[in-house]
PDB file of C-alpha atoms and ligand atoms in Angstrom:
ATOM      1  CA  UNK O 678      15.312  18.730  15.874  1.00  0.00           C
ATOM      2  CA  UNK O 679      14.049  18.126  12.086  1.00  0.00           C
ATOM      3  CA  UNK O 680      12.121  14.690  11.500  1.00  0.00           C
ATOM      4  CA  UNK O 681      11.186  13.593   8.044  1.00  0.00           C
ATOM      5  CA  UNK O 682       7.982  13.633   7.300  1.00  0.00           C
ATOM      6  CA  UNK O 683       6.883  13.597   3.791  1.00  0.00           C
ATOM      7  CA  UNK O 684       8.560  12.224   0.875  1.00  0.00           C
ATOM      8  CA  UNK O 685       9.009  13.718  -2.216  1.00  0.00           C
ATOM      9  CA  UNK O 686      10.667  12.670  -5.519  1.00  0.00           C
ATOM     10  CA  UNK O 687      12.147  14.901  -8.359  1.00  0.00           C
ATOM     11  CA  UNK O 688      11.615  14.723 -12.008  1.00  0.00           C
ATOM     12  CA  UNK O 689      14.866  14.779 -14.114  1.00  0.00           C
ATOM     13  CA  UNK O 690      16.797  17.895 -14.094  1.00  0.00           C
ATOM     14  CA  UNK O 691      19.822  19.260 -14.227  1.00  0.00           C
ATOM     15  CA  UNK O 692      18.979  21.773 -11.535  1.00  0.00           C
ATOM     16  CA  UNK O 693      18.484  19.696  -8.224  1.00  0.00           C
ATOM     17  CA  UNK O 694      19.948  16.425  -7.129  1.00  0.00           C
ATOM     18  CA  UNK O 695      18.313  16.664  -3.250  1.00  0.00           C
ATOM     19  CA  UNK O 696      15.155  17.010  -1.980  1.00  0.00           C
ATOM     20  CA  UNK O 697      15.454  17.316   1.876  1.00  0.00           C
ATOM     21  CA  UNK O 698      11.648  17.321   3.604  1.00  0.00           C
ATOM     22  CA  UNK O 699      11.562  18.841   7.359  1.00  0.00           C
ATOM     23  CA  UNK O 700       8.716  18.390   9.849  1.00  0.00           C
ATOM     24  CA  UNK O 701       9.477  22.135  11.387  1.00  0.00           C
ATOM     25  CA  UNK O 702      11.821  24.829  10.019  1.00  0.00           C
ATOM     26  CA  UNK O 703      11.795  28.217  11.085  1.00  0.00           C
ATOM     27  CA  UNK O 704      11.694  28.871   7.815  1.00  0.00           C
ATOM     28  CA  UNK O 705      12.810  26.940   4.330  1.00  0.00           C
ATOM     29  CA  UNK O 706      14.590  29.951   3.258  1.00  0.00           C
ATOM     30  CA  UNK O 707      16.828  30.525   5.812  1.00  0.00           C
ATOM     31  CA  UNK O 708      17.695  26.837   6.322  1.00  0.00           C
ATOM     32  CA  UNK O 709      18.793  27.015   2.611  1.00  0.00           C
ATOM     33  CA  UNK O 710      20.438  30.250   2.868  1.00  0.00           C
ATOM     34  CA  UNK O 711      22.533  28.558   5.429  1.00  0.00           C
ATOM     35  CA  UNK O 712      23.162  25.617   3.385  1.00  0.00           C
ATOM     36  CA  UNK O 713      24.197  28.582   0.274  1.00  0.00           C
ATOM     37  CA  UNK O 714      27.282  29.158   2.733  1.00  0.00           C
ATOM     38  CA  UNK O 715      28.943  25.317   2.745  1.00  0.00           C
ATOM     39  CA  UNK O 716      29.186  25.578  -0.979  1.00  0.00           C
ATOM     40  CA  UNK O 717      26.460  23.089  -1.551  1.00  0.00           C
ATOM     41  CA  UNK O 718      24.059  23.579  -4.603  1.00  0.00           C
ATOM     42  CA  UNK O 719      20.779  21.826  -6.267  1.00  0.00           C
ATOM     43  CA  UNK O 720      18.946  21.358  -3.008  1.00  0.00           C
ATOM     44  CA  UNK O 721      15.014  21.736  -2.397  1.00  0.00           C
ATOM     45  CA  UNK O 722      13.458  22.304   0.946  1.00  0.00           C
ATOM     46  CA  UNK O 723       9.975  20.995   1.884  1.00  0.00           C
ATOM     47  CA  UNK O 724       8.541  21.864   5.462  1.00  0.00           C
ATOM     48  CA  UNK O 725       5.364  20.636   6.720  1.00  0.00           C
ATOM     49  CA  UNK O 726       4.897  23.700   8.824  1.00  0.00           C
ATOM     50  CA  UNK O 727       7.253  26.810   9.265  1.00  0.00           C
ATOM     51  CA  UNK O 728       7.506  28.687  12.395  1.00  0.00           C
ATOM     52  CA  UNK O 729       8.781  31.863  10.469  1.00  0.00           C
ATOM     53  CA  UNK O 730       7.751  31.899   7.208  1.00  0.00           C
ATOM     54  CA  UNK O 731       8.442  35.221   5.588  1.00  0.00           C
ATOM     55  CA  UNK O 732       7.597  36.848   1.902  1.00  0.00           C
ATOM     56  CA  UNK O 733       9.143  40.019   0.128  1.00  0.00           C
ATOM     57  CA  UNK O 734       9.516  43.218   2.268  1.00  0.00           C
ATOM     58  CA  UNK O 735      10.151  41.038   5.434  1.00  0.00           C
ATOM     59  CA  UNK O 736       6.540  40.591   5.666  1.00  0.00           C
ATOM     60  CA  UNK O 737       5.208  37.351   7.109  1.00  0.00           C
ATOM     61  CA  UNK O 738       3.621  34.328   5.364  1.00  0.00           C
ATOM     62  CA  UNK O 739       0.936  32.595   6.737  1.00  0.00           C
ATOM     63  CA  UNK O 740       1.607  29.047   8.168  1.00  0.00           C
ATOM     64  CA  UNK O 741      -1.089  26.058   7.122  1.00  0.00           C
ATOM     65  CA  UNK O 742       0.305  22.758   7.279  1.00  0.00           C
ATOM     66  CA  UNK O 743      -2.328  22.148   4.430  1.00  0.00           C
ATOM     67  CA  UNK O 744      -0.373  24.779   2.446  1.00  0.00           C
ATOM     68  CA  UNK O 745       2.943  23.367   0.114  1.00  0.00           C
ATOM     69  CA  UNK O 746       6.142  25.462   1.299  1.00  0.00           C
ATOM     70  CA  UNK O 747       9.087  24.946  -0.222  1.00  0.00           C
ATOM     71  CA  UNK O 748      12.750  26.738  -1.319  1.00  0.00           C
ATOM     72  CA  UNK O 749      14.770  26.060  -3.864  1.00  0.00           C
ATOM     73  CA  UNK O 750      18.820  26.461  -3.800  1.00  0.00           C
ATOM     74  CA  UNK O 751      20.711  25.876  -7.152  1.00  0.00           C
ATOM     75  CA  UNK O 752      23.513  28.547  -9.004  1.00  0.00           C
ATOM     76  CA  UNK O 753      23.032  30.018 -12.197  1.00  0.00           C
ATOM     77  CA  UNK O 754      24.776  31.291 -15.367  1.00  0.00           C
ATOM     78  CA  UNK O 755      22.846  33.893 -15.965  1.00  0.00           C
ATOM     79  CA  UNK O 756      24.670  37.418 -15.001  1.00  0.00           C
ATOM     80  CA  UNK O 757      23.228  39.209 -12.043  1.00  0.00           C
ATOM     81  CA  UNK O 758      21.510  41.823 -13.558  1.00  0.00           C
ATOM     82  CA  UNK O 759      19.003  39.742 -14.682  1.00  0.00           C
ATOM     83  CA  UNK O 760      18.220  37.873 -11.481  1.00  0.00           C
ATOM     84  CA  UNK O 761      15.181  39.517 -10.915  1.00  0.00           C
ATOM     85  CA  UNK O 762      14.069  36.897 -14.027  1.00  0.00           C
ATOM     86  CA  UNK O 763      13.918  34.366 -11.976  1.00  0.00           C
ATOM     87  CA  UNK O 764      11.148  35.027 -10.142  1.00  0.00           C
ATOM     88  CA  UNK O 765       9.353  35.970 -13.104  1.00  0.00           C
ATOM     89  CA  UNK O 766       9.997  32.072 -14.506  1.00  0.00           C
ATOM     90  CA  UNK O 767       8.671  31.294 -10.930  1.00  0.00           C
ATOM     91  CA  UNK O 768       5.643  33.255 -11.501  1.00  0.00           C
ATOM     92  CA  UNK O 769       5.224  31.466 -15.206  1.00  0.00           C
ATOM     93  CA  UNK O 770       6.026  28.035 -14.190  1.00  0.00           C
ATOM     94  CA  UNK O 771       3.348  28.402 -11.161  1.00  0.00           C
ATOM     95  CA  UNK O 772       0.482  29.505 -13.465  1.00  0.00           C
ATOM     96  CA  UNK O 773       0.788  27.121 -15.747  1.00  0.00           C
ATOM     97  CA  UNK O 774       1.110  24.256 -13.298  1.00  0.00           C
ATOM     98  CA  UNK O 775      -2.203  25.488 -11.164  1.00  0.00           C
ATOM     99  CA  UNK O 776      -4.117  26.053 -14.796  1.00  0.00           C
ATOM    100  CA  UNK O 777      -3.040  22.688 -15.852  1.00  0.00           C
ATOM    101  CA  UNK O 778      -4.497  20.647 -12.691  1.00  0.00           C
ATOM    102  CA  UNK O 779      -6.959  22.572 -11.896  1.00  0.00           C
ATOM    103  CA  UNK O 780      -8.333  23.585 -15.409  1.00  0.00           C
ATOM    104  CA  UNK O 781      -8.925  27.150 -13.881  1.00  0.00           C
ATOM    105  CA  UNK O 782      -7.186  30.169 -14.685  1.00  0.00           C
ATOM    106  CA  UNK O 783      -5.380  32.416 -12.621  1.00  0.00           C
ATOM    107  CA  UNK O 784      -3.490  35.773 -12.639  1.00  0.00           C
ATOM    108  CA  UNK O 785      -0.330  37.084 -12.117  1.00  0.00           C
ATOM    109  CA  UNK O 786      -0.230  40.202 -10.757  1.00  0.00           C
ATOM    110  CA  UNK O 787       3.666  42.034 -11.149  1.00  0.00           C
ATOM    111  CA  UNK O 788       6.122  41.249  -9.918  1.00  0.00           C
ATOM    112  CA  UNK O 789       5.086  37.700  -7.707  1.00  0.00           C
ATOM    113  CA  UNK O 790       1.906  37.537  -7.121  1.00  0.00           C
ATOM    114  CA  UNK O 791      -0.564  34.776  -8.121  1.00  0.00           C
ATOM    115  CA  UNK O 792      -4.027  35.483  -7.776  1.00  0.00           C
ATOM    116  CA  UNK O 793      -7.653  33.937  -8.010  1.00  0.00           C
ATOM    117  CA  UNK O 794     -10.073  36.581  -8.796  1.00  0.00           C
ATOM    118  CA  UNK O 795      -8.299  39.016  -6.879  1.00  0.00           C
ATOM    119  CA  UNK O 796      -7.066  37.115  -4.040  1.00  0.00           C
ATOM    120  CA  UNK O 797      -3.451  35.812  -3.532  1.00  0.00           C
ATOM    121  CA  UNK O 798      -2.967  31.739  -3.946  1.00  0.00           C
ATOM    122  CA  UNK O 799       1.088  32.001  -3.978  1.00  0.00           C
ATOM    123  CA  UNK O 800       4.005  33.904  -2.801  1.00  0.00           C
ATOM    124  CA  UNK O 801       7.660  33.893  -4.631  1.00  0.00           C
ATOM    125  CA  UNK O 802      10.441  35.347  -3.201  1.00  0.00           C
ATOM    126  CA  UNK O 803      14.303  34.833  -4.833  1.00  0.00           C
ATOM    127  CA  UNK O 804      17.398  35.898  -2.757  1.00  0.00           C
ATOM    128  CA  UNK O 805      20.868  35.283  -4.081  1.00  0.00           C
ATOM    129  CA  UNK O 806      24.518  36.487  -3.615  1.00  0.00           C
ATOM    130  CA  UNK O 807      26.227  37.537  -6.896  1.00  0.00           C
ATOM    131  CA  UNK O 808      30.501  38.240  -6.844  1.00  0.00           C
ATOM    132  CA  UNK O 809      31.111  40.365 -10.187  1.00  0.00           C
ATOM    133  CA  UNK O 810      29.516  39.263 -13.371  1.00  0.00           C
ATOM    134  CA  UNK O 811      28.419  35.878 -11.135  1.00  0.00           C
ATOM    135  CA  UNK O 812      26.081  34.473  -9.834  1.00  0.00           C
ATOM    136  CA  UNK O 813      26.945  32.473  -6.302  1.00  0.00           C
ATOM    137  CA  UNK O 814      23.549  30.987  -5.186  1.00  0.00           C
ATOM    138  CA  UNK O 815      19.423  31.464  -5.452  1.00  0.00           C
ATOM    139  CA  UNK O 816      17.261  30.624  -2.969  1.00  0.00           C
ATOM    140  CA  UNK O 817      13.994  30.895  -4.461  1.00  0.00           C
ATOM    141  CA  UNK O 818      11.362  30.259  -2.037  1.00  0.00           C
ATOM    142  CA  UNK O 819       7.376  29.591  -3.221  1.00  0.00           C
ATOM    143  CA  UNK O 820       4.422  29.485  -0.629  1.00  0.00           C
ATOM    144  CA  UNK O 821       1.293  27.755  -2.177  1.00  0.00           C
ATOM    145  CA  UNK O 822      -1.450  27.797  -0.391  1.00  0.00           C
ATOM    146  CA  UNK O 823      -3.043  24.308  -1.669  1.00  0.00           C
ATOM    147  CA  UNK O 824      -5.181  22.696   0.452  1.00  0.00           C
ATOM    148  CA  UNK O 825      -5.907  25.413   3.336  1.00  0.00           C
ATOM    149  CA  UNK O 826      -9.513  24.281   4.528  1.00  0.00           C
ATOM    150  CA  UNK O 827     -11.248  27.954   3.739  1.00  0.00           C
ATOM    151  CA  UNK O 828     -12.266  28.283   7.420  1.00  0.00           C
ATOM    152  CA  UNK O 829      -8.932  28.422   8.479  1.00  0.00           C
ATOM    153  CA  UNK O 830      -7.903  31.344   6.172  1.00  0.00           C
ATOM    154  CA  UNK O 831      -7.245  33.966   9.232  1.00  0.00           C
ATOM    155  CA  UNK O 832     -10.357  36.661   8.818  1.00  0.00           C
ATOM    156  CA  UNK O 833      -7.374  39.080   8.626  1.00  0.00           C
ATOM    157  CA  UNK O 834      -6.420  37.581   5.489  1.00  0.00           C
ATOM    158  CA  UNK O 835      -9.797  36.798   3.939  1.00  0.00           C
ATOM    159  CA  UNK O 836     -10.243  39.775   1.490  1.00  0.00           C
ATOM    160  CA  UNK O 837      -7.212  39.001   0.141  1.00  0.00           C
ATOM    161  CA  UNK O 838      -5.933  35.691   0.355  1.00  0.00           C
ATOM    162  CA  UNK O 839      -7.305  32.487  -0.626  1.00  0.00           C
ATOM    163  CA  UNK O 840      -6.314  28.781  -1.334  1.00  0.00           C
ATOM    164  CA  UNK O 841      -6.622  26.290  -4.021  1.00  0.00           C
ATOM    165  CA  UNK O 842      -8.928  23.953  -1.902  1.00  0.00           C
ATOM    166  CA  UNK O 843     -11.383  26.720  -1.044  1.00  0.00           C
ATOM    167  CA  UNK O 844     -11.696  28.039  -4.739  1.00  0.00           C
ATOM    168  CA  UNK O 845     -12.031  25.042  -6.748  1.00  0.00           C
ATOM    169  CA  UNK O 846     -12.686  22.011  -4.329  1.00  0.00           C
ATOM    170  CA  UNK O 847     -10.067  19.974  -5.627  1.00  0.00           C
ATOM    171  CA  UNK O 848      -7.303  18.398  -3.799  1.00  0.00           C
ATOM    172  CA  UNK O 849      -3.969  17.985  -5.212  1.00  0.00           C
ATOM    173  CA  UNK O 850      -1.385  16.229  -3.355  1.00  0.00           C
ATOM    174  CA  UNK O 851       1.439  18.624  -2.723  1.00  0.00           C
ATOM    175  CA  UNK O 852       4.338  15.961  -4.644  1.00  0.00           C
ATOM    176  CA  UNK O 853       2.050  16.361  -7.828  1.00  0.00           C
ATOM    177  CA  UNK O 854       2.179  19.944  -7.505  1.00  0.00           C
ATOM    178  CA  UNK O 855       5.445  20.396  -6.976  1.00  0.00           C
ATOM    179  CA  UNK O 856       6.711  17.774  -9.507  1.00  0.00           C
ATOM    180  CA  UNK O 857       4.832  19.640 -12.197  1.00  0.00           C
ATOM    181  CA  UNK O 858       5.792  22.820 -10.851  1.00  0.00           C
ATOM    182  CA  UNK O 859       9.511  22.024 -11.319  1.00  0.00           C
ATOM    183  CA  UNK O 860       9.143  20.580 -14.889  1.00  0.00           C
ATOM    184  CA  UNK O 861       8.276  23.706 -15.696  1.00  0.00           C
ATOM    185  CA  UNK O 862      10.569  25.654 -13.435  1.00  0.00           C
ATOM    186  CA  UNK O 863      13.338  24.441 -14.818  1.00  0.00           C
ATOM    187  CA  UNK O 864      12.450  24.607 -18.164  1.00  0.00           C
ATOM    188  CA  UNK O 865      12.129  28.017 -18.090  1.00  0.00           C
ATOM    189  CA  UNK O 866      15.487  28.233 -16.062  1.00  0.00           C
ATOM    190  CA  UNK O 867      17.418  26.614 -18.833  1.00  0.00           C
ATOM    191  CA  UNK O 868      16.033  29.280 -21.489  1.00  0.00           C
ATOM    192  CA  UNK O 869      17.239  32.096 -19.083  1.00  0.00           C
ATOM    193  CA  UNK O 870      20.413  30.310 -19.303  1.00  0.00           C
ATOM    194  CA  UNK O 871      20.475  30.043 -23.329  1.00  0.00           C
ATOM    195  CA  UNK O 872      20.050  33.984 -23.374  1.00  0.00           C
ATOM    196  CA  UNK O 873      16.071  33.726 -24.302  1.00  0.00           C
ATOM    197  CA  UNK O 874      15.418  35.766 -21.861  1.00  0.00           C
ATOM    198  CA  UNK O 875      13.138  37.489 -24.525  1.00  0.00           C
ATOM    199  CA  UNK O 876      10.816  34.482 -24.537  1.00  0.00           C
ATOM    200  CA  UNK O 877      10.298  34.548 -20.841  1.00  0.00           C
ATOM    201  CA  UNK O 878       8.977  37.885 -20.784  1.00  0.00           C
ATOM    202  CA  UNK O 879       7.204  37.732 -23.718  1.00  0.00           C
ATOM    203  CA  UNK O 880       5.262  34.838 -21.784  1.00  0.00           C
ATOM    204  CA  UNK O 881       5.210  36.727 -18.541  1.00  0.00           C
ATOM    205  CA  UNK O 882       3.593  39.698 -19.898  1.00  0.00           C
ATOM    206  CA  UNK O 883       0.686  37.868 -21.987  1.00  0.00           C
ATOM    207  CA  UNK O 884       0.088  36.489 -18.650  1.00  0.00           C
ATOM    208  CA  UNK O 885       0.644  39.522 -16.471  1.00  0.00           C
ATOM    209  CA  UNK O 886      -2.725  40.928 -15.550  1.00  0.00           C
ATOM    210  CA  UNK O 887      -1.118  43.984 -14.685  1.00  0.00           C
ATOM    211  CA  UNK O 888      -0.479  45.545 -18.158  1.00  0.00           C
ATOM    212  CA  UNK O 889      -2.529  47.979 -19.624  1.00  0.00           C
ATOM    213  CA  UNK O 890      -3.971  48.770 -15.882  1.00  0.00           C
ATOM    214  CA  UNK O 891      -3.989  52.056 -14.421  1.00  0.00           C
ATOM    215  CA  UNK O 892      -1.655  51.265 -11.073  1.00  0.00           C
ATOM    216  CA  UNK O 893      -0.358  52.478  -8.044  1.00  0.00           C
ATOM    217  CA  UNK O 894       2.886  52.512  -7.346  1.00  0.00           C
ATOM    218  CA  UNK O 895       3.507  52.412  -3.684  1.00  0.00           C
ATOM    219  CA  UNK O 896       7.167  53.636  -2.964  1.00  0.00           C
ATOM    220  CA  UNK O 897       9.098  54.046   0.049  1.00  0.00           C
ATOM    221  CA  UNK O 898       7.759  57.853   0.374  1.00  0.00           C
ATOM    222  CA  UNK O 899       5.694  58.612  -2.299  1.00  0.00           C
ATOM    223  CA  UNK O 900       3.104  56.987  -4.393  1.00  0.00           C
ATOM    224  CA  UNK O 901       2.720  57.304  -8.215  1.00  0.00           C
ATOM    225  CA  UNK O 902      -0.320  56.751 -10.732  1.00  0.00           C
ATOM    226  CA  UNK O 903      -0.052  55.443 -14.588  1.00  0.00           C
ATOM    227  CA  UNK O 904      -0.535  52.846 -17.151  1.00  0.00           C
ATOM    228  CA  UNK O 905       1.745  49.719 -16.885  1.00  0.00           C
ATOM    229  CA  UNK O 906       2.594  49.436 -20.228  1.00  0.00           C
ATOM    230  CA  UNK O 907       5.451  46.842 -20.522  1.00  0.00           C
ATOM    231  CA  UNK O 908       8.288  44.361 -18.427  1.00  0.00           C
ATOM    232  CA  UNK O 909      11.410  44.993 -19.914  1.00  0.00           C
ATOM    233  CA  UNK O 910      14.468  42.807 -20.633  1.00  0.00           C
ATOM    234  CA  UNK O 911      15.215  43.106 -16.871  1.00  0.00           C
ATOM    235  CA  UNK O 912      11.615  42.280 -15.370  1.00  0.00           C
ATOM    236  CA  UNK O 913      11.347  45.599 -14.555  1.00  0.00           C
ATOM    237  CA  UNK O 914       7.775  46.983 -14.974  1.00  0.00           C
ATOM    238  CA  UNK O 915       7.342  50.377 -17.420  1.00  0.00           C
ATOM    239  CA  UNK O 916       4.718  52.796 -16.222  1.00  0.00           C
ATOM    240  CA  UNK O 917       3.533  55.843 -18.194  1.00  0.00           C
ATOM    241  CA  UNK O 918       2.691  58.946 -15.376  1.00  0.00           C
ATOM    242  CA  UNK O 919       2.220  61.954 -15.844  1.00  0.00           C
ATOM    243  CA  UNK O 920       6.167  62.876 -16.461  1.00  0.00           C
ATOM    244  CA  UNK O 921       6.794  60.060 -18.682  1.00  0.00           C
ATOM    245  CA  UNK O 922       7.857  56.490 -18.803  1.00  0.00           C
ATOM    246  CA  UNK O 923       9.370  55.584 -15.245  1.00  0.00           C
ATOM    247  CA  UNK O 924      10.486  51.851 -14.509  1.00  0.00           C
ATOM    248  CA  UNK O 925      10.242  50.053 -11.389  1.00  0.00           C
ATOM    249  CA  UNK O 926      12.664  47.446 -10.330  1.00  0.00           C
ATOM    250  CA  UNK O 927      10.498  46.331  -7.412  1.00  0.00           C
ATOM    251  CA  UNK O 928       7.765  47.833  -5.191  1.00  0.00           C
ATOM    252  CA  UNK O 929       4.163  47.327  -4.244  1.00  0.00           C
ATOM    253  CA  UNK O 930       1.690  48.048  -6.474  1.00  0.00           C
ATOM    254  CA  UNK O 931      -2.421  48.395  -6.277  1.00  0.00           C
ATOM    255  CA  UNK O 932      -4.148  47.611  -9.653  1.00  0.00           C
ATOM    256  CA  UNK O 933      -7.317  50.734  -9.902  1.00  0.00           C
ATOM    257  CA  UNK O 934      -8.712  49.241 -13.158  1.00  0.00           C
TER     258      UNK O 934
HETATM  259  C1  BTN V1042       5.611  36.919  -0.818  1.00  0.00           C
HETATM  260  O1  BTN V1042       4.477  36.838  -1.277  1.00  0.00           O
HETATM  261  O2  BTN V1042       6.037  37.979  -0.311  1.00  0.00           O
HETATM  262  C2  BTN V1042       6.520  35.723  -0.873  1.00  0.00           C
HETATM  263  C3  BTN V1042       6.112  34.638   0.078  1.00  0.00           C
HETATM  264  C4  BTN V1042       7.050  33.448   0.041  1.00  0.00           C
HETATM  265  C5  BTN V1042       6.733  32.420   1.106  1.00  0.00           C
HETATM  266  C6  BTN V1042       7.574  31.174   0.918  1.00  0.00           C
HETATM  267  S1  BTN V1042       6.968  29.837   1.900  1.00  0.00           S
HETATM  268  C7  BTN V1042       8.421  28.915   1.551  1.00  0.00           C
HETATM  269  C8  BTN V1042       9.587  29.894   1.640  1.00  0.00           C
HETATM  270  N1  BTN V1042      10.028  30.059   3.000  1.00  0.00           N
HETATM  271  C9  BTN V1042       9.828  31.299   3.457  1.00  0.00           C
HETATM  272  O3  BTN V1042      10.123  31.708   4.595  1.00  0.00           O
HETATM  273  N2  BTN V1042       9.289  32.045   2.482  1.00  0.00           N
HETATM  274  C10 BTN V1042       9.051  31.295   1.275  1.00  0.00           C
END
């Protein structure tokens, strides 16, 4: 059974109309991936704690109740192939909501990862269902991990996770957060729309801390070394090895230096 816990208000947008906050969820992805299939749009979902909280690569995310957790469900008219934007905005929008509360500054590591020297403060992962040249539904799911007491980071996770609380000693209520959070969001959202895609990644990759680094590439079977040079127009990352420039639509990568 879901009980309502926390309550939440949303700025004006165009984007979301509902903000539905759950005690428990399995996960706030799912539960709006679910909701994608009755046709419903503009929905957010808050959870106090998620019992299976997952990231990219069907890897697991951490579960504080400390932590903000949250998906968002709303359709787009951008065309599919440039979906993979969207978590890019995400990305943007998160940075410049955490450097503007925190006067702090953080980095973004390609494709989704937010970092504090080094160590991972947020997640992003965007799922969607496309027919054609359109685009059905997002789910675009952010884990924050905001007010995590630093002893209970799991000593598994230490060397590379982290939380807001723990590096800064400032506590931000997670509605302020996520209200500024979705000012920007959307924003950025309605200049994919307009076709300015441009001026997204122009901002993404100022901010990326990943260009100019020698990287790994960590692929399926193999692994590959080179320069990150540039995102393109599809958020894909350009690497210069050894037989040229080779792009990368999504994988794991290591930054060397
Ligand atoms: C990643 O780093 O791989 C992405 C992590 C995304 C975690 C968030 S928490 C809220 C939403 N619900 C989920 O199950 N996942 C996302």
């Amino acid at each position: 059974m879901f009980v309502k816990k926390k309550s939440f208000s949303l700025p004006p947008n165009k984007y979301f109309n509902k903000i539905i906050c759950l005690d428990s969820v399995s996960s706030t992805q799912d539960y709006l991936k679910k909701i994608a299939q009755t046709g419903m749009r503009g929905i957010i979902c808050v959870a106090h704690t998620q019992t299976n909280g997952h990231g990219r690569l069907g890897r697991s995310w951490f579960d504080d109740e400390e932590n903000l957790k949250f998906s968002m469900l709303f359709d787009s008219t951008i065309f599919p192939c440039n979906l993979p934007l969207i978590s890019l905005a995400a990305g943007v929008a998160l940075k410049e909501t955490i450097e503007n509360l925190y006067s702090i500054t953080v980095q973004i590591k390609w494709p989704n990862d937010i970092l504090i020297n080094g160590k991972k403060i947020c997640g992003i992962i965007s799922e969607s269902a496309s027919a054609g040249m359109t685009v059905k539904w997002v789910v675009c799911g952010v884990g924050v991990n905001l007010n995590m007491k630093k002893e209970k980071i799991p000593q598994n996770l230490d060397y590379i996770a982290t939380s807001l609380l723990a590096e800064t000693n400032k506590r931000i209520e997670e509605s302020e957060f996520l209200k500024k959070f979705l000012e920007l969001f959307c924003n950025y959202l309605t200049i994919l729309e307009n076709g300015r895609g441009d001026i997204l990644i122009k901002k993404y990759q100022s901010f990326c801390d990943t260009i100019g680094k020698k990287i790994k590439v960590l692929l399926e079977n193999e692994t590959k070394v080179g320069i990150a040079k540039k995102i393109d127009e599809q958020g894909r990352l350009v690497v210069k090895t050894e037989i040229g420039e080779e792009t990368f639509s999504s994988a794991d990568i290591v930054h060397i230096r």
